[in-house]
Amino acid sequence: MPGASPAELPVHRQSDISSDTVAVNPDALGRDKEEAQLEAQSDPIVVPPIHSVYTLWEKRLIVISAAFSGLFASWTAQIYLPALNNAARDTNTSVKEINLTITSYMIFQGVTPIFIGGYADAKGRRPVYMICFALYIIVNIALAKTDSYGSLLGLRSVQSITISSTQALCQGVVADISTSAERGQYAAFLALPTILGPSIGPVIGGAIAQFSGWRNIFWFLAATGLVNLFIIIAFFPETCRSIVGDGSILPRATNQTLLQLLLQRRQKDASHEVEMGTTAAPGGESPKTNFAWSRFLSALTLLFEKEMFLLSTYGGLLFAGLYAVGTAAPSLFAKYYGYNGLTIGLLYLPLAVGSVVSVVVVGKALNWNFHRHAKRLGITINKGRHTDLAEFPIERVRIEVLLPPFVLSIVVITAWGWAVENRVSVGVVVVLVFLLGLGLSGVASVFNALITDIRPEKASAASASNNIIKFLLGAAMSAAIEPLIIAVDPGKAFSIIASFYVVVSPCLVVLVRKGMKWRAEIREKDRRADEAQAN
């Protein structure tokens, strides 16, 4: 174990515990023989292993890089919202039909990760990242050259297929390198792509559309995708624990960064060649090299777990509200305030500012509340080591932090609809958009943390499972919000959405009361499956 000397770890009792934990023998502590014999009959003191070899700043840089990659999935969906009217005119179609390019994108954004999440948990993050971005660049170049509605709709769907898995991969990376005790600050970063995409995407898209034409939006996406692909190839390390363990195992060449390969070429020696790519995954067998259908099915099977389904459904409903605001805002600002594409894009900026503030506040709150409950229960927490959550009320710990941003979101989304309908001062609208970013980003941070806490060993698949419902509900809301506003006006439309949040909020109470029991059932089910597979 890294950082431990032989004097500290004199004896390992492999018959009693797994190979990745340490049992401290009483003899090594200088006790007399009789006392040692008595204690040897009892359970050993188990010291959990170091979870990750990465330093604090290395973890932060890895998560920031993963979050930036995840940002492409969300801002690609929203970046040409201010240009919808221009795109409809140039393709000789209606705004209602152009809105379907948003809906189709979100449908595939929800479905595609089920093919990728489980596979990335077994084969690694880096290969999937590189394939996704390479294809994404090609599709964006094709979109920049499109001249018809049919090709725009079809290529937008393909664009979603290529990039939508990056958010699930981001959640997997966070689970790879962080423990539950420190996950709050990193899980908050996971919410940034979800919120920043709809906020900064329209700003960039509005500026590009106004000054150089809406098709250049896709040239911009291709160029930024190429830059990010280079960063991944050169510097982003493999974090998948089934391949690199705590980060100390050198992966196969296909999972190494360009920097690692160059260093290997310089520092190559015989012993290193033998070890490279052959070290077994910690705690068990090396992963299988073939693609199994179980990898494909893992995201779907997770979706049918009680706790995961409830979390994904309610979280998806909250997320759908964000897309209702994002989809409706361009037409509402144009109708009630007479703004053009660039000005409309700038009105999304307060959403980004609120999201950044939320990352800091909610991330610290998640970690603080985790330690508060651990202290109350007499559990000693080491941020760098894994904490067993079997008897820990992680649902209560996370949802207590959820309540303030949840209430804020309900109030603000209602007020936003009525403010726009009554043409109140744009300053009031800007403040409401800021508060909406603060609230919804906080809600997303908590849900991301809890999903990873429940299934840390299948984090990418769990995120993909969550995305199935989240983005399908978001797609449905994007398609439904315009007809709803036409029928009842913005104030009542967004009040209906907020009221629905309140009506189904008892789901949170069920999660707190039943969550620990459901997790125990899943652990028992997994244990039986492992035993059956071993036999």
C-alpha atoms as one frame of an Amber mdcrd trajectory, in Angstrom:
protein
   0.000   0.000   0.000   1.458   3.419  -0.958   2.872   5.415   1.940   3.115
   2.469   4.375   6.411   1.057   5.619   7.038  -2.600   6.460   7.233  -1.728
  10.144   3.710  -0.402  10.063   2.241  -3.384   8.227   4.008  -6.474   9.540
   1.326  -9.119   8.987  -1.514  -9.573   6.457  -4.344 -11.990   7.234  -5.472
 -12.886   3.735  -7.878 -15.559   4.927 -10.008 -13.034   6.776 -10.024  -9.983
   4.576  -9.543  -8.988   0.951  -6.156  -8.268  -0.535  -6.728  -4.525  -0.657
  -7.151  -4.019   3.108  -4.660  -4.183   5.943  -5.027  -6.096   9.233  -2.835
  -4.879  12.070  -1.416  -7.785  14.136  -1.373  -7.084  17.912   2.110  -8.728
  18.196   3.532  -5.901  16.160   2.260  -3.410  18.726   4.420  -4.849  21.507
   1.669  -6.462  23.604   2.282  -9.569  25.668   1.732 -12.993  24.146  -1.426
 -13.896  26.095  -3.199 -10.672  25.157  -2.148 -11.124  21.543  -3.623 -14.645
  21.456  -6.929 -13.405  22.873  -7.192 -10.577  20.372  -6.120 -12.790  17.480
  -9.378 -14.702  17.968 -11.397 -11.513  17.479 -11.823  -9.518  14.319  -8.700
  -7.685  13.138  -8.517  -3.921  12.970  -9.142  -3.102   9.340  -7.513  -0.052
   7.803  -9.067   0.797   4.436  -6.568   1.272   1.618  -5.720   4.633   0.094
  -8.427   5.304  -2.492  -6.302   7.254  -4.974  -2.643   8.167  -5.393  -3.508
  11.499  -6.967  -2.890  14.693  -4.988  -5.647  17.194  -4.266  -4.720  19.454
  -7.190  -4.236  16.520  -9.535  -7.770  15.383  -8.673  -9.112  18.870  -9.263
  -7.440  19.159 -12.651  -8.685  15.709 -13.690 -12.262  16.539 -12.667 -12.138
  19.968 -14.340 -10.901  18.351 -17.554 -13.640  15.700 -17.377 -16.266  18.358
 -16.643 -15.109  20.418 -19.628 -15.451  17.337 -21.826 -18.939  16.824 -20.408
 -19.753  20.442 -21.194 -19.714  19.626 -24.916 -22.764  17.385 -24.522 -24.892
  20.135 -22.966 -23.750  23.270 -24.775 -24.010  21.492 -28.135 -27.699  21.021
 -27.401 -28.233  24.706 -26.604 -25.614  26.679 -28.515 -27.773  27.553 -31.480
 -30.962  28.366 -29.555 -30.601  32.117 -30.315 -30.230  31.209 -34.012 -33.362
  29.065 -34.280 -35.243  31.759 -36.176 -32.364  32.199 -38.644 -31.992  28.430
 -39.107 -35.738  28.086 -39.755 -35.601  30.836 -42.372 -32.542  29.440 -44.154
 -33.949  25.889 -44.264 -37.450  27.054 -45.303 -39.206  25.575 -42.271 -41.004
  26.723 -39.118 -39.580  27.403 -35.667 -41.759  24.587 -34.325 -40.079  22.119
 -36.699 -36.618  23.504 -35.933 -37.332  22.901 -32.243 -37.421  19.201 -33.121
 -33.655  19.366 -33.699 -33.383  20.140 -29.964 -35.820  17.368 -29.066 -34.109
  14.746 -31.233 -30.721  15.689 -29.810 -31.993  15.153 -26.249 -33.631  11.830
 -27.073 -30.338  10.402 -28.273 -28.553  12.137 -25.412 -30.601   9.988 -23.065
 -30.438   6.721 -25.002 -26.857   6.581 -26.293 -25.005   6.366 -22.934 -26.653
   3.018 -22.154 -24.397   1.531 -24.842 -21.303   3.261 -23.493 -21.503   3.635
 -19.699 -21.035  -0.002 -18.685 -18.396  -0.540 -21.349 -16.359   2.435 -20.075
 -16.552   1.015 -16.536 -14.779  -2.113 -17.798 -12.523  -0.969 -20.654 -11.532
   2.498 -19.508 -12.462   6.148 -19.908  -9.749   7.288 -22.315 -10.580   5.093
 -25.347 -14.237   6.115 -25.178 -13.368   9.805 -24.818 -11.068   9.709 -27.850
 -13.543   7.868 -30.100 -16.408  10.184 -29.075 -14.518  13.394 -29.813 -13.032
  12.163 -33.075 -16.515  11.345 -34.419 -17.948  14.547 -32.950 -15.493  16.679
 -34.915 -16.408  14.946 -38.183 -20.160  15.392 -37.627 -19.792  19.086 -36.795
 -17.940  19.673 -40.051 -20.827  17.988 -41.883 -23.368  20.147 -40.009 -21.495
  23.310 -40.968 -22.082  22.408 -44.613 -25.742  21.356 -44.343 -28.350  23.221
 -46.381 -31.639  21.408 -45.701 -33.913  20.736 -42.759 -33.786  16.953 -43.216
 -29.994  16.802 -43.089 -29.919  19.218 -40.149 -32.336  17.045 -38.176 -30.508
  13.822 -39.020 -27.008  15.142 -38.350 -28.099  16.692 -35.053 -29.183  13.214
 -33.965 -25.819  11.759 -34.998 -24.056  14.642 -33.258 -25.836  13.717 -30.032
 -24.846  10.057 -30.426 -21.175  10.974 -30.705 -20.874  13.289 -27.689 -23.695
  12.519 -25.235 -21.756   9.886 -23.263 -19.169  12.386 -22.008 -21.334  13.423
 -19.052 -21.666   9.818 -17.889 -17.899   9.403 -18.278 -17.363  12.483 -16.132
 -19.366  10.940 -13.306 -17.318   7.759 -13.640 -14.068   9.733 -13.352 -15.246
  11.389 -10.128 -16.126   7.997  -8.622 -12.720   6.629  -9.675 -10.634   9.188
  -7.802 -12.771  10.416  -4.871 -14.335   8.970  -1.731 -17.783   9.785  -0.360
 -16.246  12.088   2.245 -14.666  14.336  -0.416 -17.084  13.732  -3.264 -19.230
  16.780  -2.581 -16.816  19.291  -4.048 -16.194  17.140  -7.121 -19.840  16.195
  -7.625 -20.618  19.905  -7.725 -18.344  20.154 -10.762 -20.507  17.491 -12.410
 -23.443  19.881 -12.287 -21.515  22.575 -14.159 -21.809  20.978 -17.614 -25.545
  20.513 -17.119 -26.110  24.164 -16.202 -23.276  25.994 -17.972 -24.189  24.431
 -21.310 -27.642  26.039 -21.422 -26.216  29.327 -20.092 -22.970  30.025 -21.971
 -23.910  28.033 -25.073 -26.564  30.536 -26.212 -24.196  33.457 -25.540 -21.538
  32.011 -27.833 -24.089  30.822 -30.365 -25.889  34.163 -30.418 -22.666  36.088
 -31.046 -21.516  33.731 -33.809 -24.935  33.673 -35.476 -25.263  37.452 -35.479
 -21.812  38.296 -36.797 -20.866  35.364 -39.034 -23.928  33.151 -39.596 -25.417
  30.237 -37.652 -23.543  27.529 -39.602 -20.260  28.807 -38.170 -21.498  27.627
 -34.779 -20.639  24.106 -35.877 -17.180  25.138 -37.108 -16.616  26.560 -33.619
 -17.705  23.262 -32.018 -15.414  21.287 -34.327 -12.435  23.511 -33.463 -12.968
  23.400 -29.694 -13.569  19.652 -29.896 -10.243  19.237 -31.670  -8.424  21.192
 -28.937 -10.043  19.085 -26.225  -9.219  15.856 -28.075  -5.545  16.849 -28.116
  -5.634  17.540 -24.344  -7.183  14.117 -23.719  -4.688  12.299 -25.926  -1.691
  14.092 -24.446  -2.473  14.561 -20.755  -5.754  13.079 -19.452  -4.886   9.916
 -17.441  -6.827   6.663 -17.354  -8.747   6.560 -14.052 -10.924   3.436 -14.414
 -10.271   1.411 -11.261 -10.655  -1.949 -13.009  -7.610  -0.992 -15.091  -5.363
   1.271 -12.976  -6.608   0.534  -9.448  -5.827   3.545  -7.245  -3.895   5.103
 -10.132  -0.580   3.421  -9.379  -0.926   0.626 -11.989   0.428   1.450 -15.431
  -2.263   0.590 -18.022  -1.822  -0.920 -21.446  -0.536   1.349 -24.191  -4.062
   1.970 -25.536  -5.031   3.533 -22.208  -1.871   5.585 -21.683  -1.504   9.297
 -22.386   0.916  10.560 -25.006   3.028  11.941 -22.171   3.176   8.517 -20.487
   4.166   6.832 -23.739   6.991   9.328 -24.300   8.250   8.860 -20.753   8.032
   5.099 -21.201  10.167   5.280 -24.307  12.810   7.220 -22.414  12.772   5.209
 -19.212  12.020   1.758 -20.555  13.552  -1.259 -18.835  12.903  -4.989 -18.870
  11.057  -5.256 -15.564   8.696  -2.453 -16.489   7.881  -4.130 -19.798   6.872
  -7.296 -18.002   4.546  -5.449 -15.606   2.920  -3.154 -18.124  -0.708  -4.012
 -18.813  -0.564  -7.341 -16.976  -1.247  -6.337 -13.377  -4.564  -7.697 -12.196
  -7.283  -5.298 -11.182  -7.338  -4.777  -7.428  -9.555  -7.054  -5.448 -10.204
  -9.728  -8.040  -9.855 -10.923 -11.608  -8.593  -8.846 -14.491 -11.473  -7.498
 -16.582 -12.550  -9.545 -19.576 -11.319  -8.265 -22.893 -14.413  -9.079 -24.917
 -17.526  -6.960 -25.053 -20.269  -8.741 -23.153 -23.958  -8.029 -23.443 -23.947
  -7.519 -19.683 -21.960  -4.315 -20.303 -24.711  -3.075 -22.596 -27.447  -4.100
 -20.186 -25.842  -2.713 -17.028 -27.303   0.802 -17.417 -30.760  -0.630 -18.097
 -30.629  -3.056 -15.178 -29.539  -0.249 -12.836 -32.539   1.775 -13.970 -34.878
  -0.888 -12.570 -33.354  -0.695  -9.103 -35.856   1.028  -6.817 -33.613   3.769
  -5.493 -31.971   4.536  -8.819 -35.327   4.718 -10.594 -36.783   7.102  -8.015
 -33.692   9.316  -8.040 -33.506   9.410 -11.829 -37.205  10.119 -12.292 -37.467
  12.968  -9.808 -34.100  14.413 -10.768 -35.168  14.211 -14.403 -38.326  16.182
 -13.685 -36.294  18.955 -12.069 -33.855  18.929 -14.975 -36.754  19.193 -17.433
 -37.687  22.527 -15.866 -34.290  23.917 -16.810 -34.827  22.872 -20.415 -38.302
  24.399 -20.359 -36.759  27.759 -19.477 -33.895  27.368 -21.946 -36.118  26.368
 -24.872 -38.813  28.973 -24.246 -36.530  31.921 -23.437 -35.550  32.925 -27.033
 -39.131  33.248 -28.265 -40.337  34.838 -24.996 -37.573  37.455 -24.905 -38.180
  38.240 -28.573 -41.957  38.525 -28.098 -42.137  40.402 -24.786 -38.916  42.439
 -24.919 -38.051  42.619 -28.632 -34.463  41.377 -28.146 -32.278  39.903 -30.913
 -30.108  36.751 -30.872 -27.005  38.209 -29.192 -28.936  40.054 -26.484 -30.962
  36.931 -25.784 -27.729  34.963 -25.468 -26.323  37.477 -22.975 -29.400  37.054
 -20.778 -28.303  33.447 -20.202 -25.033  34.591 -18.558 -26.512  35.104 -15.054
 -27.467  31.414 -15.169 -23.767  30.582 -15.559 -22.742  32.899 -12.715 -25.338
  31.354 -10.411 -24.106  27.887 -11.338 -20.490  28.723 -10.477 -21.520  30.167
  -7.104 -23.586  27.043  -6.459 -20.605  24.763  -7.161 -18.644  26.435  -4.361
 -21.477  26.657  -1.834 -23.196  23.299  -2.381 -19.915  21.396  -2.752 -18.726
  22.602   0.661 -22.157  21.948   2.160 -22.171  18.337   0.923 -18.776  17.612
   2.499 -19.650  19.458   5.719 -22.915  17.571   6.190 -21.214  14.234   5.497
 -18.650  14.879   8.249 -21.346  16.194  10.606 -23.349  12.976  10.382 -20.207
  10.835  10.594 -19.208  12.597  13.825 -22.720  12.137  15.222 -22.533   8.397
  14.478 -19.004   8.064  15.900 -17.440   7.253  12.519 -13.886   8.408  11.891
 -13.495   9.828   8.393 -10.318   9.911   6.345 -10.921  11.762   3.083  -8.326
   9.710   1.267  -9.807   6.340   2.278 -13.078   4.685   1.397 -15.903   4.818
   3.960 -18.319   1.891   4.152 -21.800   3.335   3.556 -23.704   0.131   4.374
 -24.979   1.501   7.703 -24.536   5.173   6.861 -27.663   7.283   6.063 -26.196
   8.769   2.896 -29.659   9.583   1.483 -30.515  11.773   4.477 -27.057  13.353
   4.426 -27.383  14.418   0.787 -31.077  15.358   0.708 -30.708  17.673   3.722
 -28.392  19.747   1.524 -30.844  19.466  -1.379 -33.763  21.189   0.355 -32.664
  24.875   0.202 -31.808  24.912  -3.544 -34.902  22.788  -4.221 -37.246  25.304
  -2.582 -35.398  28.177  -4.266 -35.860  26.541  -7.682 -39.610  26.120  -7.192
 -40.104  29.753  -6.179 -37.857  31.226  -8.864 -39.154  29.220 -11.843 -42.683
  30.402 -10.949 -41.604  34.014 -10.535 -39.645  33.915 -13.812 -42.708  32.984
 -15.847 -44.850  35.730 -14.358 -42.063  38.313 -14.610 -41.604  37.741 -18.339
 -45.335  37.702 -19.012 -45.781  41.056 -17.219 -42.716  42.601 -18.901 -41.114
  43.607 -15.612 -37.740  45.332 -15.612 -35.044  43.291 -17.309 -32.944  43.743
 -14.151 -35.495  41.674 -12.218 -35.394  38.996 -14.915 -31.583  38.892 -14.724
 -31.676  38.389 -10.950 -34.245  35.611 -11.322 -32.097  33.866 -13.945 -29.110
  34.071 -11.571 -31.156  32.550  -8.738 -32.444  29.852 -11.089 -28.842  28.863
 -11.874 -28.035  28.870  -8.162 -30.990  26.640  -7.309 -31.018  24.171 -10.198
 -27.244  23.727 -10.201 -27.393  23.002  -6.466 -30.112  20.414  -7.010 -28.119
  18.767  -9.807 -24.977  18.665  -7.621 -26.783  16.769  -4.871 -28.387  14.260
  -7.230 -25.050  13.613  -8.957 -23.317  12.995  -5.636 -26.039  10.647  -4.387
 -26.145   8.604  -7.601 -22.383   8.090  -7.405 -22.587   7.229  -3.687 -25.174
   4.534  -4.356 -23.290   2.845  -7.199 -19.606   3.961  -7.064 -18.364   0.749
  -8.689 -20.635   1.334 -11.703 -20.589   5.113 -11.787 -20.619   5.575 -15.571
 -23.401   3.029 -16.010 -25.350   4.651 -13.152 -24.980   8.061 -14.780 -26.073
   6.599 -18.123 -29.081   5.062 -16.408 -29.924   8.450 -14.915 -29.513  10.120
 -18.309 -32.057   7.799 -19.929 -34.869   9.343 -17.902 -33.351  12.810 -17.447
 -32.880  13.609 -21.109 -36.044  11.892 -22.295 -38.035  14.014 -19.839 -36.040
  17.042 -20.946 -36.849  16.271 -24.578 -40.541  15.911 -23.767 -40.524  19.223
 -21.894 -38.693  20.988 -24.742 -41.389  19.817 -27.158 -44.298  20.574 -24.819
 -43.391  23.972 -23.377 -44.184  26.037 -26.478 -47.742  24.635 -26.909 -48.287
  25.002 -23.140 -47.257  28.665 -23.200 -49.507  29.308 -26.201 -52.417  27.702
 -24.328 -52.074  29.370 -20.891 -49.343  32.084 -21.186 -45.886  31.939 -19.510
 -46.915  32.708 -15.932 -49.380  29.856 -15.627 -47.200  27.499 -17.690 -44.213
  27.751 -15.351 -46.496  27.727 -12.291 -47.821  24.365 -13.476 -44.253  23.035
 -13.706 -43.400  24.289 -10.201 -46.626  22.844  -8.779 -45.776  19.460 -10.240
 -42.418  19.568  -8.426 -44.263  20.057  -5.151 -46.837  17.327  -5.821 -44.191
  14.635  -6.409 -41.758  15.867  -3.705 -42.769  13.058  -1.269 -40.373  10.949
  -3.379 -37.585  12.572  -1.351 -39.122  11.361   1.917 -39.372   7.832   0.520
 -35.689   7.951  -0.456 -34.636   8.953   3.053 -36.746   6.267   4.736 -36.188
   3.367   2.338 -32.808   4.091   0.761 -30.599   2.188   3.219 -32.858  -0.871
   3.039 -32.850  -0.823  -0.760 -29.055  -0.576  -0.832 -28.826  -3.623   1.450
 -31.077  -5.576  -0.922 -28.866  -4.641  -3.877 -25.704  -5.696  -2.043 -27.262
  -9.085  -1.263 -28.417  -9.483  -4.856 -24.919  -8.633  -6.144 -23.361 -11.095
  -3.680 -25.581 -13.907  -4.901 -24.817 -13.052  -8.512 -21.074 -13.122  -7.810
 -21.378 -16.501  -6.073 -23.405 -17.921  -8.960 -20.853 -16.655 -11.464 -17.985
 -18.138  -9.428 -19.692 -21.534  -9.386
